[in-house]
mmCIF file of C-alpha atoms in Angstrom:
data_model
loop_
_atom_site.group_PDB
_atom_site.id
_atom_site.type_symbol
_atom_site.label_atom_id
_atom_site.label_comp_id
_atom_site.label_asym_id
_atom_site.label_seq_id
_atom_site.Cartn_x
_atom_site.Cartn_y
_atom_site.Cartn_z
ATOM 1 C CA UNK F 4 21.147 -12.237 23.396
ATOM 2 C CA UNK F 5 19.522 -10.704 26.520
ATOM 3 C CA UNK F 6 15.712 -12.086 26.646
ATOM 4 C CA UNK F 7 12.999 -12.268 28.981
ATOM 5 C CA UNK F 8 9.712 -14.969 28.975
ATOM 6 C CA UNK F 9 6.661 -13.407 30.314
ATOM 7 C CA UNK F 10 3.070 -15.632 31.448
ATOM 8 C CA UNK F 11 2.853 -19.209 30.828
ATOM 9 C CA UNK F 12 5.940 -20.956 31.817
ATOM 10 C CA UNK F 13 5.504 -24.764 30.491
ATOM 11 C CA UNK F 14 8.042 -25.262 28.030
ATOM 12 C CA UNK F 15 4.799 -26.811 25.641
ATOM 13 C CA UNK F 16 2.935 -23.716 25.857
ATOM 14 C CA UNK F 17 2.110 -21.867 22.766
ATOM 15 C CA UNK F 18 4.596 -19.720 22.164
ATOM 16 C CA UNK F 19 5.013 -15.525 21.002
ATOM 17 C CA UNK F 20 7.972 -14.346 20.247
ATOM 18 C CA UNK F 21 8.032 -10.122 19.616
ATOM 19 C CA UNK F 22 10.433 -8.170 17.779
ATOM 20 C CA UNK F 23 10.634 -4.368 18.470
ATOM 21 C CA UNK F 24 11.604 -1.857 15.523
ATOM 22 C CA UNK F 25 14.514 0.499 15.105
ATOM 23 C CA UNK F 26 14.782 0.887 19.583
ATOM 24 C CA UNK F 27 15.672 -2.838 19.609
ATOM 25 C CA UNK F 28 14.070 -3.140 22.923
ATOM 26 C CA UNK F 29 12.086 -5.585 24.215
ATOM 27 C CA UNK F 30 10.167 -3.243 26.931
ATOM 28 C CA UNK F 31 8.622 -1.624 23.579
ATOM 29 C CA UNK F 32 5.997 -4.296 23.821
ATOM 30 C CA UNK F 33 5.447 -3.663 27.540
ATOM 31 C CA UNK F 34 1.090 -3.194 26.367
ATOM 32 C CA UNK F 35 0.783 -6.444 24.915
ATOM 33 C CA UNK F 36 2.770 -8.071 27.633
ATOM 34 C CA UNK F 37 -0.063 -9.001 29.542
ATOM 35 C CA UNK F 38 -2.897 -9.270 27.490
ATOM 36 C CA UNK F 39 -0.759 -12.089 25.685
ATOM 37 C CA UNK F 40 0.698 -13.487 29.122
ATOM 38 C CA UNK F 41 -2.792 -15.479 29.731
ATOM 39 C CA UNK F 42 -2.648 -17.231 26.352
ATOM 40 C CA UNK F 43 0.913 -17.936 26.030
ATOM 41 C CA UNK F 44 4.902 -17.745 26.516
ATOM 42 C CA UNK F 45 5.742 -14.418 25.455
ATOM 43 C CA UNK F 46 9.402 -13.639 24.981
ATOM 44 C CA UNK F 47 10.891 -10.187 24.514
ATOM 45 C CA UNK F 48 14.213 -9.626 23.872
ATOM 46 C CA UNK F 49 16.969 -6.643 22.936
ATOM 47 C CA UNK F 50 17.765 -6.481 19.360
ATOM 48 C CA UNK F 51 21.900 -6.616 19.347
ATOM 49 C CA UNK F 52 23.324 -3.248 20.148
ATOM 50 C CA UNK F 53 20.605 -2.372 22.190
ATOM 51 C CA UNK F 54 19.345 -2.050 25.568
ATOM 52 C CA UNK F 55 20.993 -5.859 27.397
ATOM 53 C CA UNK F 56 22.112 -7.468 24.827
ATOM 54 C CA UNK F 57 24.871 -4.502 23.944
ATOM 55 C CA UNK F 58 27.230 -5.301 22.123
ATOM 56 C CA UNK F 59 28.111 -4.171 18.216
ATOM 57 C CA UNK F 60 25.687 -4.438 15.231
ATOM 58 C CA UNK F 61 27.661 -6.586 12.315
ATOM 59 C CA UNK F 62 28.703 -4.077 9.315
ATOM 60 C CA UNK F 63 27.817 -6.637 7.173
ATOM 61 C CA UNK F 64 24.584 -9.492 7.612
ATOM 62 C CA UNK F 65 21.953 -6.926 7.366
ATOM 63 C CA UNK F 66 18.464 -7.621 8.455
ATOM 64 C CA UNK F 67 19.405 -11.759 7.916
ATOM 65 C CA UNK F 68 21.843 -11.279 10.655
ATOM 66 C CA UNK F 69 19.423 -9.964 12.682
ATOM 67 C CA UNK F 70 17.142 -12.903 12.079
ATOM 68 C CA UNK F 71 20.101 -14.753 13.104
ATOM 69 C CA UNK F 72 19.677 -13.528 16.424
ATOM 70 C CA UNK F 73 16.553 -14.849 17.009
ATOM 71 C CA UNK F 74 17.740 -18.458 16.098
ATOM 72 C CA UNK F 75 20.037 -18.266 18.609
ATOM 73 C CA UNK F 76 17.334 -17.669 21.386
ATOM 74 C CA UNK F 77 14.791 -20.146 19.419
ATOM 75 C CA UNK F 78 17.649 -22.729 19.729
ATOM 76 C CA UNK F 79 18.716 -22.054 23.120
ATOM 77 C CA UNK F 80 15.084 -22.079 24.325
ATOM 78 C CA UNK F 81 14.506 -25.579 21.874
ATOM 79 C CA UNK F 82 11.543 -24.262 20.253
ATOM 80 C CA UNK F 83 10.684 -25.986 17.277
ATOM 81 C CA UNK F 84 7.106 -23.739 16.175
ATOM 82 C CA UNK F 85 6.016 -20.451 17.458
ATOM 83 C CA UNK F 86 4.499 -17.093 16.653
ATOM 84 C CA UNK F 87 6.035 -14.294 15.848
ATOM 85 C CA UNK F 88 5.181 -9.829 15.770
ATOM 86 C CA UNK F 89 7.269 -7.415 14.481
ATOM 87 C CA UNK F 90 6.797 -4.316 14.750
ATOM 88 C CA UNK F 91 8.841 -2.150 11.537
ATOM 89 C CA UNK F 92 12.397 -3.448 11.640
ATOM 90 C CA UNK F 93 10.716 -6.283 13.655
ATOM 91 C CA UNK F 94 8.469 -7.279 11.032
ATOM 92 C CA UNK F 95 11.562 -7.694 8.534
ATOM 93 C CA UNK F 96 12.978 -10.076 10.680
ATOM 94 C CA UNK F 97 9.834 -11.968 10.648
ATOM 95 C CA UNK F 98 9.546 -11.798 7.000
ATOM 96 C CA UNK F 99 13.083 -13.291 6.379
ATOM 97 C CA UNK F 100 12.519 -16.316 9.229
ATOM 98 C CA UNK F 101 9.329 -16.781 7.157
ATOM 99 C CA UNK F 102 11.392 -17.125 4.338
ATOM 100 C CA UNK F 103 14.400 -19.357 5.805
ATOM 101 C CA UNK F 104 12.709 -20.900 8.311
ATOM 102 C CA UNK F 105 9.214 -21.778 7.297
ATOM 103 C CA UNK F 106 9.021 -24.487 9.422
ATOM 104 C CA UNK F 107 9.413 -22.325 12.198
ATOM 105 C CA UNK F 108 6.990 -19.545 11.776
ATOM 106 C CA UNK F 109 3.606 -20.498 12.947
ATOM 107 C CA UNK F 110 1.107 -17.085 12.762
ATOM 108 C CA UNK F 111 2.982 -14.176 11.643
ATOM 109 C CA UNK F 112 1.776 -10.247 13.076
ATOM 110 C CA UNK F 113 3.670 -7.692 10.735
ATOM 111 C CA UNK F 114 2.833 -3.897 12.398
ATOM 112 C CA UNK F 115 3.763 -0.853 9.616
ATOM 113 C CA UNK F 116 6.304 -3.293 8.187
ATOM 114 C CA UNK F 117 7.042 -3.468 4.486
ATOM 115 C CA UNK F 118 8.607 -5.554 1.988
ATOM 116 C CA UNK F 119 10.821 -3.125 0.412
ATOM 117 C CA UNK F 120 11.530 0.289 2.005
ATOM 118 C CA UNK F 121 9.465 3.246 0.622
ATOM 119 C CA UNK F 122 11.489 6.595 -1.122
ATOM 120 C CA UNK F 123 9.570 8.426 1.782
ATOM 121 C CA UNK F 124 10.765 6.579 4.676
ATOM 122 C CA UNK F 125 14.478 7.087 3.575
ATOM 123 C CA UNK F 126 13.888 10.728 3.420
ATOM 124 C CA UNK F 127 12.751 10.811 7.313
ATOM 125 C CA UNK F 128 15.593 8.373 7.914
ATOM 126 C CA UNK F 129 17.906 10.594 6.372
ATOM 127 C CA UNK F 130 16.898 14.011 8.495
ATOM 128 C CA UNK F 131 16.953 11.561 11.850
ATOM 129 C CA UNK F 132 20.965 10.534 10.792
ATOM 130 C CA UNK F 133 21.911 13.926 9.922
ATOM 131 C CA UNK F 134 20.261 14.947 13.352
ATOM 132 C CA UNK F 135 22.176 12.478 14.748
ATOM 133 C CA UNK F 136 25.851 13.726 12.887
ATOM 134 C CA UNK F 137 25.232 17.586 13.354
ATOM 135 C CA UNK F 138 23.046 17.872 16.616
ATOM 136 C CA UNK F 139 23.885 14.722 18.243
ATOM 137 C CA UNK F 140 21.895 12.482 20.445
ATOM 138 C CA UNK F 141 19.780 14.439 22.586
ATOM 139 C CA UNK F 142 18.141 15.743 19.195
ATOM 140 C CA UNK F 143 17.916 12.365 17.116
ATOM 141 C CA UNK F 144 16.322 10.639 20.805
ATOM 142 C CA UNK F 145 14.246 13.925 20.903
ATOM 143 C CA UNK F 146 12.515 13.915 17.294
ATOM 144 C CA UNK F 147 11.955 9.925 17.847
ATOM 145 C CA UNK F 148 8.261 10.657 19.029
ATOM 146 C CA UNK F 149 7.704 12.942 15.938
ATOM 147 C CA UNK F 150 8.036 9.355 13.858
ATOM 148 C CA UNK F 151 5.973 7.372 16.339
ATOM 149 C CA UNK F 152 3.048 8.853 17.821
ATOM 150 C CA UNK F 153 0.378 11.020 16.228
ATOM 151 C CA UNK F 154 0.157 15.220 17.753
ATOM 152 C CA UNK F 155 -2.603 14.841 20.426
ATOM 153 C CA UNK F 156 -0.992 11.814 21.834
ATOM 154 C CA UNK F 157 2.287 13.163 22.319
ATOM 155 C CA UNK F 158 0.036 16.508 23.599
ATOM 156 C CA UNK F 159 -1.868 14.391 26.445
ATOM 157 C CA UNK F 160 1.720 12.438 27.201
ATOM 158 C CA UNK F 161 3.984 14.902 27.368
ATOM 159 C CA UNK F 162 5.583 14.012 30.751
ATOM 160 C CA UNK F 163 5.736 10.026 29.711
ATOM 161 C CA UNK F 164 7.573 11.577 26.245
ATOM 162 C CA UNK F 165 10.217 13.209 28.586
ATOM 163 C CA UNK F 166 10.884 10.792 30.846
ATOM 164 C CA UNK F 167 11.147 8.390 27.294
ATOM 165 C CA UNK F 168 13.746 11.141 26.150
ATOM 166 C CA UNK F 169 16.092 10.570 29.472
ATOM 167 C CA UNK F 170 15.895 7.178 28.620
ATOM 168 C CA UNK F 171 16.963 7.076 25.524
ATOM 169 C CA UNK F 172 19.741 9.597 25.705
ATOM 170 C CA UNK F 173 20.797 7.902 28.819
ATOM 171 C CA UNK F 174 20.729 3.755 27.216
ATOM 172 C CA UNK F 175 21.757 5.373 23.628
ATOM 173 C CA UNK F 176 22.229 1.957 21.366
ATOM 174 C CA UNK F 177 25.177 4.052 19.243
ATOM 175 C CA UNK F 178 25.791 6.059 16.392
ATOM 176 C CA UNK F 179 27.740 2.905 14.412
ATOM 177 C CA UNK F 180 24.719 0.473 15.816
ATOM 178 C CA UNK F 181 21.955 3.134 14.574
ATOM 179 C CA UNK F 182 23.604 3.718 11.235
ATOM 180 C CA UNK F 183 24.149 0.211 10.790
ATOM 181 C CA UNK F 184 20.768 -0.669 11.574
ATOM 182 C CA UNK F 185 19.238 2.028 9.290
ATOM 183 C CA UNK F 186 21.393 0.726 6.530
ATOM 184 C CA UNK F 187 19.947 -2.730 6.896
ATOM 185 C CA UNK F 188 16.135 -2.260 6.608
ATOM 186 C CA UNK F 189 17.037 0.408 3.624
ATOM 187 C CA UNK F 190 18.828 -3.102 2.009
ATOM 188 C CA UNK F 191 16.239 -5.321 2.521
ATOM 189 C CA UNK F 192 13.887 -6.479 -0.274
ATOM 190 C CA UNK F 193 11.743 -8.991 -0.124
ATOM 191 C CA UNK F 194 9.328 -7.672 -2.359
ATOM 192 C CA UNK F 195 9.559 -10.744 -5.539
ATOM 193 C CA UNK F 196 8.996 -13.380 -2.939
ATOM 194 C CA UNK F 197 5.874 -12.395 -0.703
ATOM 195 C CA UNK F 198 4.130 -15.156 -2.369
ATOM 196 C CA UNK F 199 6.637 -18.186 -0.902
ATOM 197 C CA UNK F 200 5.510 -17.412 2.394
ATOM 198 C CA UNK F 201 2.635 -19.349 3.286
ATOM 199 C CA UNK F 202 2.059 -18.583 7.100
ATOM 200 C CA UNK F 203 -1.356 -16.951 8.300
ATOM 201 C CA UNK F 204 -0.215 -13.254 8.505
ATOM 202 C CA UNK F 205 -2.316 -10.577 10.130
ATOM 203 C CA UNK F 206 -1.050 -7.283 8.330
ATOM 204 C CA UNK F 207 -1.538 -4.150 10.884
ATOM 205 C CA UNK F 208 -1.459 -0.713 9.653
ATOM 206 C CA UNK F 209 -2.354 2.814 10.279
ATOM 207 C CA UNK F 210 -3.460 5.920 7.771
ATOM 208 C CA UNK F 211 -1.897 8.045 9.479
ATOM 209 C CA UNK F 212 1.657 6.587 9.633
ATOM 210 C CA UNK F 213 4.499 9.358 9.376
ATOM 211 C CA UNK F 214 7.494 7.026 8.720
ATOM 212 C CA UNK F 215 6.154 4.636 7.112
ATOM 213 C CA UNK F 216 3.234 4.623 4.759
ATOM 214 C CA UNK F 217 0.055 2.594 4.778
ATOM 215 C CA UNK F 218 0.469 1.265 1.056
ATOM 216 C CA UNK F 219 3.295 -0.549 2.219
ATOM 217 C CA UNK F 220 1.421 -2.595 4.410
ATOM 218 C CA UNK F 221 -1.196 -2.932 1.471
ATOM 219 C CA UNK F 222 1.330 -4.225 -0.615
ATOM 220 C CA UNK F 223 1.936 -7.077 1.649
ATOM 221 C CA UNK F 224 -1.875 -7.892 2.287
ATOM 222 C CA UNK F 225 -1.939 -8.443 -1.245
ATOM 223 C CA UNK F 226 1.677 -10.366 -2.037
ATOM 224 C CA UNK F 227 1.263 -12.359 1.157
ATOM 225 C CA UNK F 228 -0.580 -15.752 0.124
ATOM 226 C CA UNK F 229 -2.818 -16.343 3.359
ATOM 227 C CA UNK F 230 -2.631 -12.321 4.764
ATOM 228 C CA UNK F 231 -5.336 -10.437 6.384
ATOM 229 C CA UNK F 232 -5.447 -6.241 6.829
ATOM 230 C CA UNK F 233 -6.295 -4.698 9.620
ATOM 231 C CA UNK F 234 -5.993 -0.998 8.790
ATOM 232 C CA UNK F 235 -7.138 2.119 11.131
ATOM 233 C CA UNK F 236 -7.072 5.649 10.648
ATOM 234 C CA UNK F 237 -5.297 6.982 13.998
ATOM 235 C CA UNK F 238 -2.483 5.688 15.420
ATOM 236 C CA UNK F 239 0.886 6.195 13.752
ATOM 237 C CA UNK F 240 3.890 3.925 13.853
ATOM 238 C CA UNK F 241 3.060 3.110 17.305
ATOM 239 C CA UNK F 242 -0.346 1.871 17.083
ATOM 240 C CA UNK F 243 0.193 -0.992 19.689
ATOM 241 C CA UNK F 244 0.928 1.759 22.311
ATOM 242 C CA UNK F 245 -1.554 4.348 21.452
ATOM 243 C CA UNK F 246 -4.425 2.100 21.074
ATOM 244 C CA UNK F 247 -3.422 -1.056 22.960
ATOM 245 C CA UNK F 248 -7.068 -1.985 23.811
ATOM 246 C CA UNK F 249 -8.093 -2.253 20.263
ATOM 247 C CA UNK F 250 -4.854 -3.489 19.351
ATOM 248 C CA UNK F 251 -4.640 -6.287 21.739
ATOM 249 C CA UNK F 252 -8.419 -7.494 20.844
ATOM 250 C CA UNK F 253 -7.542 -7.338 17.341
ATOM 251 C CA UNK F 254 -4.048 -9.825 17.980
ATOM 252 C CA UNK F 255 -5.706 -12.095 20.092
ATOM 253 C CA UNK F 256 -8.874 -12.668 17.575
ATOM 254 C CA UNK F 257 -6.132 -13.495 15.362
ATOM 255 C CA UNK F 258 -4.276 -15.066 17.635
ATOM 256 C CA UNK F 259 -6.883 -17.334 19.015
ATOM 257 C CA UNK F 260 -9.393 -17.503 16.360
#
């Protein structure tokens, strides 16, 4: 497991850990990087299959395997309590290390995450695999913004969205890692057993959310014993990167507070 640690370096520094979504790369959290750096150890890392860690996502294991990962940095890196943010996929591995490993989990940031996958967001995961099958990569990396960001940001970014699209096509995680992946989030269900997790969750979400909608982030403000809801209007699935001023004040309130 490729990782990196960003800001404090004291192996008894508070500690973030940050979990990327469906990308699997740890540069997704590049805005909260530093505004996090100051208060703590902040470690990124690529989700297996993607970006340095490589390599081939398990058939079987689903988002648990995943979660697995993460142990295997945790224990490399001896932590024994830290934070954790996931953003989407991210947030499910959060939820099931909350759930195995309560010990573990200290404050818990889950960003347009759910507890069981909505009807909707398998119908926009099923046009982006059958993008993938019939038109290939360029158009599944392509009509990746169309799920992240809201119109006028992809408008006023349009040469950051094409330089993103290079990227992508060029670092591709694979159509066997991406179906795998997609598969695994669609499995997961943690939905009965919200209330066993006791950590201090700060529930982010936005209205305007095309892959994933809002009530599924108000169904885990409610389920979750100790959650709070932050919920905006604008921002999409990518809220941390469209409004990473507001989002990074909001985190570190919790954070801190």
């Amino acid at each position: 497991m490729h990782y990196d640690i960003h800001g404090l370096t004291a192996p008894e520094a508070p500690t973030i850990l940050l979990s990327s979504g469906l990308g699997g790369s740890g540069a997704y959290w590049t805005p909260q990087i530093a505004a996090l750096a100051g208060h703590f150890r902040v470690i990124t890392y690529d989700h297996r299959g993607c970006g340095k860690t490589g390599g081939v996502v398990p058939e079987t294991g689903g988002i648990a395997a995943m979660a697995d990962d993460v142990l295997e940095i945790v224990a490399e890196l001896g932590l024994t309590r830290f934070h954790f943010m996931g953003h989407a996929l991210g947030g499910l591995i959060g939820l099931d290390l909350a759930l195995r490993r309560p010990n573990l989990i200290d404050k818990l940031i889950l960003v347009n995450a759910w507890s069981k996958a909505d009807p909707h967001s398998g119908r926009c995961f099923d046009v982006r695999l059958e993008l993938l099958n019939a038109s290939g990569v360029e158009a599944f990396v392509k009509a990746q913004p169309l799920f992240l960001y809201p119109a006028w940001w992809m408008s006023e970014n349009a040469v950051r969205l094409a330089q993103d699209d290079a990227h992508g096509v060029a670092h591709f995680q694979g159509k066997e890692n991406v179906t795998r992946r997609i598969a695994a989030l669609r499995a997961f269900d943690v939905d009965a057993r919200l209330s066993e997790i006791a950590a201090q969750t700060l529930v982010i979400a936005t209205r305007d959310d095309l892959l994933v909608p809002y009530t599924r982030s108000l169904r885990l403000s409610e389920g979750l014993p100790n959650a709070r809801l932050s919920l905006s209007d604008s921002g999409a699935h990518a809220v941390n990167i469209v409004f990473p001023d507001v989002f990074n004040r909001e985190l570190l309130s919790f954070l801190t507070g």
